[in-house]
CSV table of C-alpha atoms and ligand atoms in Angstrom, one decimal:
chain,number,residue,atom,x,y,z
A,34,MET,CA,-55.3,32.9,143.6
A,35,LEU,CA,-54.2,32.1,147.4
A,36,ASP,CA,-53.8,35.3,149.7
A,37,VAL,CA,-52.2,35.1,153.0
A,38,VAL,CA,-52.7,37.7,154.8
A,39,HIS,CA,-51.1,38.7,158.3
A,40,ILE,CA,-51.6,35.4,159.5
A,41,THR,CA,-50.5,35.0,163.4
A,42,LYS,CA,-50.6,32.0,165.6
A,43,SER,CA,-49.6,31.7,169.0
A,44,TYR,CA,-49.0,28.5,171.5
A,45,ARG,CA,-49.4,28.1,175.1
A,46,SER,CA,-47.4,25.5,176.2
A,47,GLY,CA,-45.5,24.3,179.6
A,48,ARG,CA,-42.6,26.6,178.3
A,49,GLY,CA,-45.0,30.0,178.3
A,50,HIS,CA,-46.5,31.7,175.2
A,51,LEU,CA,-45.2,30.9,171.8
A,52,LYS,CA,-45.8,33.1,168.6
A,53,ALA,CA,-45.3,30.3,166.1
A,54,LEU,CA,-46.3,32.6,163.4
A,55,ASP,CA,-46.2,36.5,163.4
A,56,GLN,CA,-48.0,38.6,160.8
A,57,VAL,CA,-47.2,36.3,157.8
A,58,SER,CA,-48.4,37.5,154.4
A,59,PHE,CA,-47.9,36.1,150.8
A,60,THR,CA,-49.8,35.2,147.5
A,61,ALA,CA,-49.4,32.4,145.4
A,62,ALA,CA,-50.9,31.9,141.9
A,63,PRO,CA,-52.3,28.6,140.2
A,64,GLY,CA,-49.5,26.5,138.6
A,65,GLN,CA,-46.6,28.3,140.7
A,66,ALA,CA,-44.7,26.4,143.1
A,67,VAL,CA,-43.6,28.2,146.3
A,68,ALA,CA,-40.8,26.8,148.6
A,69,VAL,CA,-41.5,27.7,152.3
A,70,ALA,CA,-38.2,27.9,153.7
A,71,GLY,CA,-36.6,28.0,157.1
A,72,ARG,CA,-35.1,26.4,159.9
A,73,SER,CA,-36.6,24.0,162.2
A,74,GLY,CA,-39.1,25.4,164.7
A,75,SER,CA,-39.7,28.3,162.1
A,76,GLY,CA,-43.3,28.3,161.6
A,77,LYS,CA,-43.5,25.8,158.2
A,78,THR,CA,-45.5,23.3,159.5
A,79,THR,CA,-47.8,25.5,161.3
A,80,LEU,CA,-48.3,27.7,158.5
A,81,LEU,CA,-49.4,24.8,156.1
A,82,HIS,CA,-51.8,23.6,158.8
A,83,CYS,CA,-53.2,27.2,158.8
A,84,ILE,CA,-53.9,27.3,155.2
A,85,ALA,CA,-55.1,23.3,155.3
A,86,GLY,CA,-57.8,24.8,157.6
A,87,LEU,CA,-56.2,22.3,160.2
A,88,GLU,CA,-55.5,25.1,162.4
A,89,VAL,CA,-57.1,28.2,163.3
A,90,PRO,CA,-54.6,31.4,163.6
A,91,ASP,CA,-55.5,33.7,166.0
A,92,GLU,CA,-55.3,36.6,163.8
A,93,GLY,CA,-55.5,37.3,159.7
A,94,ARG,CA,-57.4,35.7,156.5
A,95,ILE,CA,-56.6,33.1,154.3
A,96,VAL,CA,-58.3,33.7,150.8
A,97,CYS,CA,-58.3,31.1,148.1
A,98,HIS,CA,-60.1,32.1,145.0
A,99,GLY,CA,-62.1,34.8,146.6
A,100,GLU,CA,-63.3,32.5,149.7
A,101,ASP,CA,-61.9,33.4,153.1
A,102,ILE,CA,-61.5,30.0,154.7
A,103,PHE,CA,-62.0,30.7,158.0
A,104,GLN,CA,-65.4,32.4,157.5
A,105,LEU,CA,-66.6,29.4,156.6
A,106,SER,CA,-69.0,27.2,158.6
A,107,GLU,CA,-67.9,24.2,160.2
A,108,LYS,CA,-69.1,22.2,158.0
A,109,GLU,CA,-67.8,24.2,154.5
A,110,ARG,CA,-64.8,24.0,156.3
A,111,GLN,CA,-64.6,20.3,156.6
A,112,GLN,CA,-65.4,20.3,152.5
A,113,TRP,CA,-62.7,22.3,151.9
A,114,LEU,CA,-60.5,20.0,153.8
A,115,ARG,CA,-61.8,17.1,151.6
A,116,THR,CA,-61.9,19.0,148.2
A,117,GLY,CA,-59.8,22.1,148.2
A,118,VAL,CA,-56.7,20.8,149.7
A,119,GLY,CA,-54.2,17.9,148.7
A,120,ILE,CA,-51.6,17.3,151.5
A,121,VAL,CA,-47.8,15.4,151.3
A,122,PHE,CA,-46.5,14.5,154.6
A,123,GLN,CA,-42.8,14.2,155.3
A,124,SER,CA,-42.9,10.0,154.8
A,125,GLY,CA,-45.8,8.7,152.9
A,126,ASN,CA,-48.5,8.4,155.6
A,127,LEU,CA,-50.1,5.9,153.1
A,128,LEU,CA,-52.6,3.7,154.7
A,129,SER,CA,-50.6,0.5,155.5
A,130,TYR,CA,-53.8,-2.2,155.1
A,131,LEU,CA,-55.0,-0.2,151.8
A,132,THR,CA,-53.3,-1.2,148.3
A,133,VAL,CA,-51.5,1.7,146.2
A,134,SER,CA,-54.7,1.9,144.1
A,135,ASP,CA,-56.7,2.1,147.5
A,136,ASN,CA,-54.6,4.7,148.8
A,137,ILE,CA,-55.1,7.0,145.7
A,138,ALA,CA,-58.7,6.5,145.4
A,139,PHE,CA,-59.1,7.5,149.4
A,140,PRO,CA,-59.5,11.2,148.3
A,141,LEU,CA,-62.3,10.2,145.4
A,142,GLN,CA,-64.2,8.5,147.4
A,143,LEU,CA,-64.6,11.1,150.3
A,144,GLY,CA,-65.4,13.3,147.5
A,145,GLY,CA,-68.4,10.9,146.1
A,146,TRP,CA,-66.5,10.4,142.7
A,147,SER,CA,-68.5,7.3,140.7
A,148,ARG,CA,-66.6,4.1,140.9
A,149,GLY,CA,-65.7,4.1,136.8
A,150,ASP,CA,-64.6,7.8,137.2
A,151,ILE,CA,-62.2,6.5,140.3
A,152,ALA,CA,-60.8,3.7,138.5
A,153,GLN,CA,-59.9,5.9,135.4
A,154,ARG,CA,-58.2,8.7,137.5
A,155,VAL,CA,-56.3,6.2,139.7
A,156,ASP,CA,-55.1,4.7,136.3
A,157,GLU,CA,-54.0,7.9,135.1
A,158,LEU,CA,-52.3,8.9,137.8
A,159,LEU,CA,-50.1,5.6,138.2
A,160,GLN,CA,-49.1,6.5,134.9
A,161,ARG,CA,-48.0,9.7,135.5
A,162,ILE,CA,-46.3,8.6,138.7
A,163,ALA,CA,-44.4,5.9,136.6
A,164,LEU,CA,-45.9,2.8,138.6
A,165,PRO,CA,-48.3,1.5,136.0
A,166,HIS,CA,-48.5,-2.1,137.6
A,167,ALA,CA,-48.0,-1.1,141.4
A,168,GLY,CA,-51.9,-0.5,141.8
A,169,ARG,CA,-52.1,-4.0,143.8
A,170,ALA,CA,-49.1,-3.7,146.0
A,171,LEU,CA,-49.4,-2.8,149.6
A,172,PRO,CA,-47.1,0.2,150.9
A,173,HIS,CA,-44.6,-2.0,152.7
A,174,GLU,CA,-43.8,-3.6,149.3
A,175,LEU,CA,-42.4,0.1,147.9
A,176,SER,CA,-39.1,1.8,148.4
A,177,GLY,CA,-39.3,5.2,150.0
A,178,GLY,CA,-39.1,7.1,147.0
A,179,GLU,CA,-41.9,5.2,145.5
A,180,LEU,CA,-44.1,5.7,148.6
A,181,GLN,CA,-43.5,9.5,148.2
A,182,ARG,CA,-44.7,9.3,144.4
A,183,VAL,CA,-47.9,7.5,145.5
A,184,ALA,CA,-48.5,10.3,148.6
A,185,VAL,CA,-48.1,12.8,145.9
A,186,ALA,CA,-50.9,10.9,143.8
A,187,ARG,CA,-52.9,10.9,146.3
A,188,ALA,CA,-52.4,14.4,147.2
A,189,ILE,CA,-53.7,15.8,143.7
A,190,ALA,CA,-56.1,12.9,142.9
A,191,HIS,CA,-59.2,14.8,143.5
A,192,ARG,CA,-57.9,18.1,142.0
A,193,PRO,CA,-57.5,20.3,144.8
A,194,ARG,CA,-56.8,24.2,144.2
A,195,ILE,CA,-53.8,23.7,146.8
A,196,VAL,CA,-51.4,21.0,147.1
A,197,LEU,CA,-49.5,21.5,150.5
A,198,ALA,CA,-46.0,19.5,150.8
A,199,ASP,CA,-44.2,19.3,154.5
A,200,GLU,CA,-40.9,18.7,153.9
A,201,PRO,CA,-41.9,16.1,151.2
A,202,THR,CA,-38.0,15.2,150.6
A,203,ALA,CA,-37.0,15.0,154.2
A,204,SER,CA,-36.5,11.3,154.2
A,205,LEU,CA,-35.5,10.5,150.6
A,206,ASP,CA,-31.7,10.9,149.1
A,207,THR,CA,-30.7,13.6,147.1
A,208,VAL,CA,-31.2,12.0,143.8
A,209,THR,CA,-34.7,10.6,144.8
A,210,ALA,CA,-35.4,14.0,146.3
A,211,ALA,CA,-34.8,15.6,143.2
A,212,ALA,CA,-36.9,13.3,140.8
A,213,LEU,CA,-39.7,13.9,143.6
A,214,VAL,CA,-39.8,17.4,143.4
A,215,GLU,CA,-39.7,17.5,139.5
A,216,LEU,CA,-42.9,15.5,139.9
A,217,LEU,CA,-44.3,17.4,142.3
A,218,MET,CA,-44.1,20.5,140.4
A,219,GLU,CA,-44.9,18.9,137.0
A,220,LEU,CA,-48.1,17.8,138.2
A,221,SER,CA,-49.1,20.7,139.8
A,222,ARG,CA,-48.4,22.7,137.0
A,223,GLN,CA,-50.3,20.3,134.7
A,224,GLU,CA,-53.2,20.5,137.1
A,225,ASN,CA,-52.7,24.4,137.6
A,226,THR,CA,-52.6,24.0,141.3
A,227,ILE,CA,-51.1,25.9,143.5
A,228,LEU,CA,-48.2,24.1,145.3
A,229,LEU,CA,-46.3,24.8,148.5
A,230,MET,CA,-43.4,22.7,149.7
A,231,SER,CA,-41.8,23.7,153.2
A,232,THR,CA,-38.3,22.5,153.0
A,233,HIS,CA,-34.4,23.6,154.3
A,234,ASP,CA,-33.3,21.6,151.1
A,235,PRO,CA,-31.6,24.2,148.8
A,236,ALA,CA,-32.4,22.2,146.1
A,237,VAL,CA,-36.2,22.7,146.9
A,238,MET,CA,-35.7,26.1,146.9
A,239,ALA,CA,-33.9,26.0,143.7
A,240,ALA,CA,-36.5,24.2,141.7
A,241,ALA,CA,-39.7,26.3,143.2
A,242,ASN,CA,-40.9,29.5,141.4
A,243,ARG,CA,-40.2,31.2,144.6
A,244,THR,CA,-39.4,31.4,148.0
A,245,VAL,CA,-41.0,32.5,151.2
A,246,SER,CA,-38.6,32.5,154.1
A,247,LEU,CA,-39.5,32.1,157.7
A,248,ALA,CA,-37.4,32.8,160.3
A,249,ASP,CA,-39.0,32.6,164.2
A,250,GLY,CA,-42.3,32.9,162.6
A,251,CYS,CA,-41.8,36.2,160.6
A,252,ILE,CA,-41.3,36.5,156.8
A,253,ASP,CA,-37.5,37.1,156.5
A,254,THR,CA,-36.7,39.4,154.3
A,255,SER,CA,-32.8,39.6,154.9
A,256,PRO,CA,-30.6,38.7,151.6
A,257,GLN,CA,-29.6,35.5,153.1
A,258,GLY,CA,-33.3,34.8,153.6
A,259,ASP,CA,-33.9,32.5,151.2
A,260,GLN,CA,-30.8,30.7,151.9
A,261,ARG,CA,-32.2,29.4,155.1
B,387,ADP,N1,-49.3,22.3,169.3
B,387,ADP,C1,-48.2,22.9,169.5
B,387,ADP,N2,-47.8,23.4,170.9
B,387,ADP,C2,-47.0,24.4,171.1
B,387,ADP,N3,-45.9,24.5,170.7
B,387,ADP,C3,-45.9,24.3,169.1
B,387,ADP,C4,-47.4,23.3,168.6
B,387,ADP,N4,-46.9,23.2,167.3
B,387,ADP,C5,-45.5,23.9,167.1
B,387,ADP,N5,-45.0,24.5,168.2
B,387,ADP,C6,-44.1,25.6,168.2
B,387,ADP,O1,-44.1,26.6,167.1
B,387,ADP,C7,-43.0,26.7,166.7
B,387,ADP,C8,-43.1,26.6,165.3
B,387,ADP,O2,-43.5,25.1,164.9
B,387,ADP,P1,-43.5,24.2,163.2
B,387,ADP,O3,-44.7,25.0,162.7
B,387,ADP,O4,-43.7,22.9,163.8
B,387,ADP,O5,-42.0,25.0,162.7
B,387,ADP,P2,-41.0,24.1,161.5
B,387,ADP,O6,-42.5,23.1,160.7
B,387,ADP,O7,-40.5,25.3,160.8
B,387,ADP,O8,-40.1,23.0,162.3
B,387,ADP,C9,-42.0,25.8,167.1
B,387,ADP,O9,-41.4,26.8,168.5
B,387,ADP,C10,-42.6,24.5,168.0
B,387,ADP,O10,-42.1,24.2,168.8
B,388,MG,MG1,-42.3,21.1,160.3
C-alpha cells in the first residue's frame, strides 16, 4: 500500500512563496494504476518527486508498506531510491553511451544483483517489451516509442514497489502513446507494482484504474476534476 497523507510543499522563488502542493492525500494499492492528472503547473511532478524521495515535503507523510519514507535516515532514503522506486521520464533519459541492455541493467548493478541474474532479467525484459534483438543497440538507433519501452523496462527491472511515470507519453503520437500505457500497465500488474502516471492525456486517464486530479496543488474533487 502507498499512503500519501497531507503532503504540502512550497517553493520560494523570485516570484515569492508558491504552494506547489497543498494537503494532498490519496492511497494506492499494489497492482493498481493511478493517473495523476492536472494542467501544467498543477503540481504533478512535485508530487511524484516527493513520493520518490527526491524532494522533501514541508508537511505530511508518505508511507509505503508501513514505512514512512521521510522518517528514514539519509542512507536508508538513498537505498529506498535505488530499490523501492522506478521512474519513467517524459522522454527516455536513457544513458546515450550505454547499449539498451546496459541501460536496463543499470538499476540492477546499483542493487548488487549478480551478473547471471542481471543477464537473465535483461533478456526477459527485452522479450516483454517486444525488443528481443535490440539489446546491443545504442539509444540513438531506436525510435521514440522504442526508447520509452526501454525506459519502462529499466524502471521496472529491479522490481520496485512503486513505478512513477512523469508524462510518459508526452512526446509520443496517439497510437504509440496508447501502446506504451498498455505496456506500462501490463508490466506493473504482472509485477504487482503500484503505478502512478502523471498526465493530461484523457486516454491515459481512461486506461488507468483511477484518476487523482490536481488543481493548483490541491486535490480537485469537482465533477470536472477527472477531465483535466
Ligand atoms: N524547483 C522549483 N522552484 C520553484 N518553483 C517550482 C519548482 N518546481 C516547481 N515549481 C513550481 O511549482 C508548481 C508546480 O510545478 P510542477 O510540479 O512542475 O507542475 P506540473 O508537473 O503539474 O506541471 C509550478 O507553479 C512550478 O512553477
Ligand atoms: Mg510536470
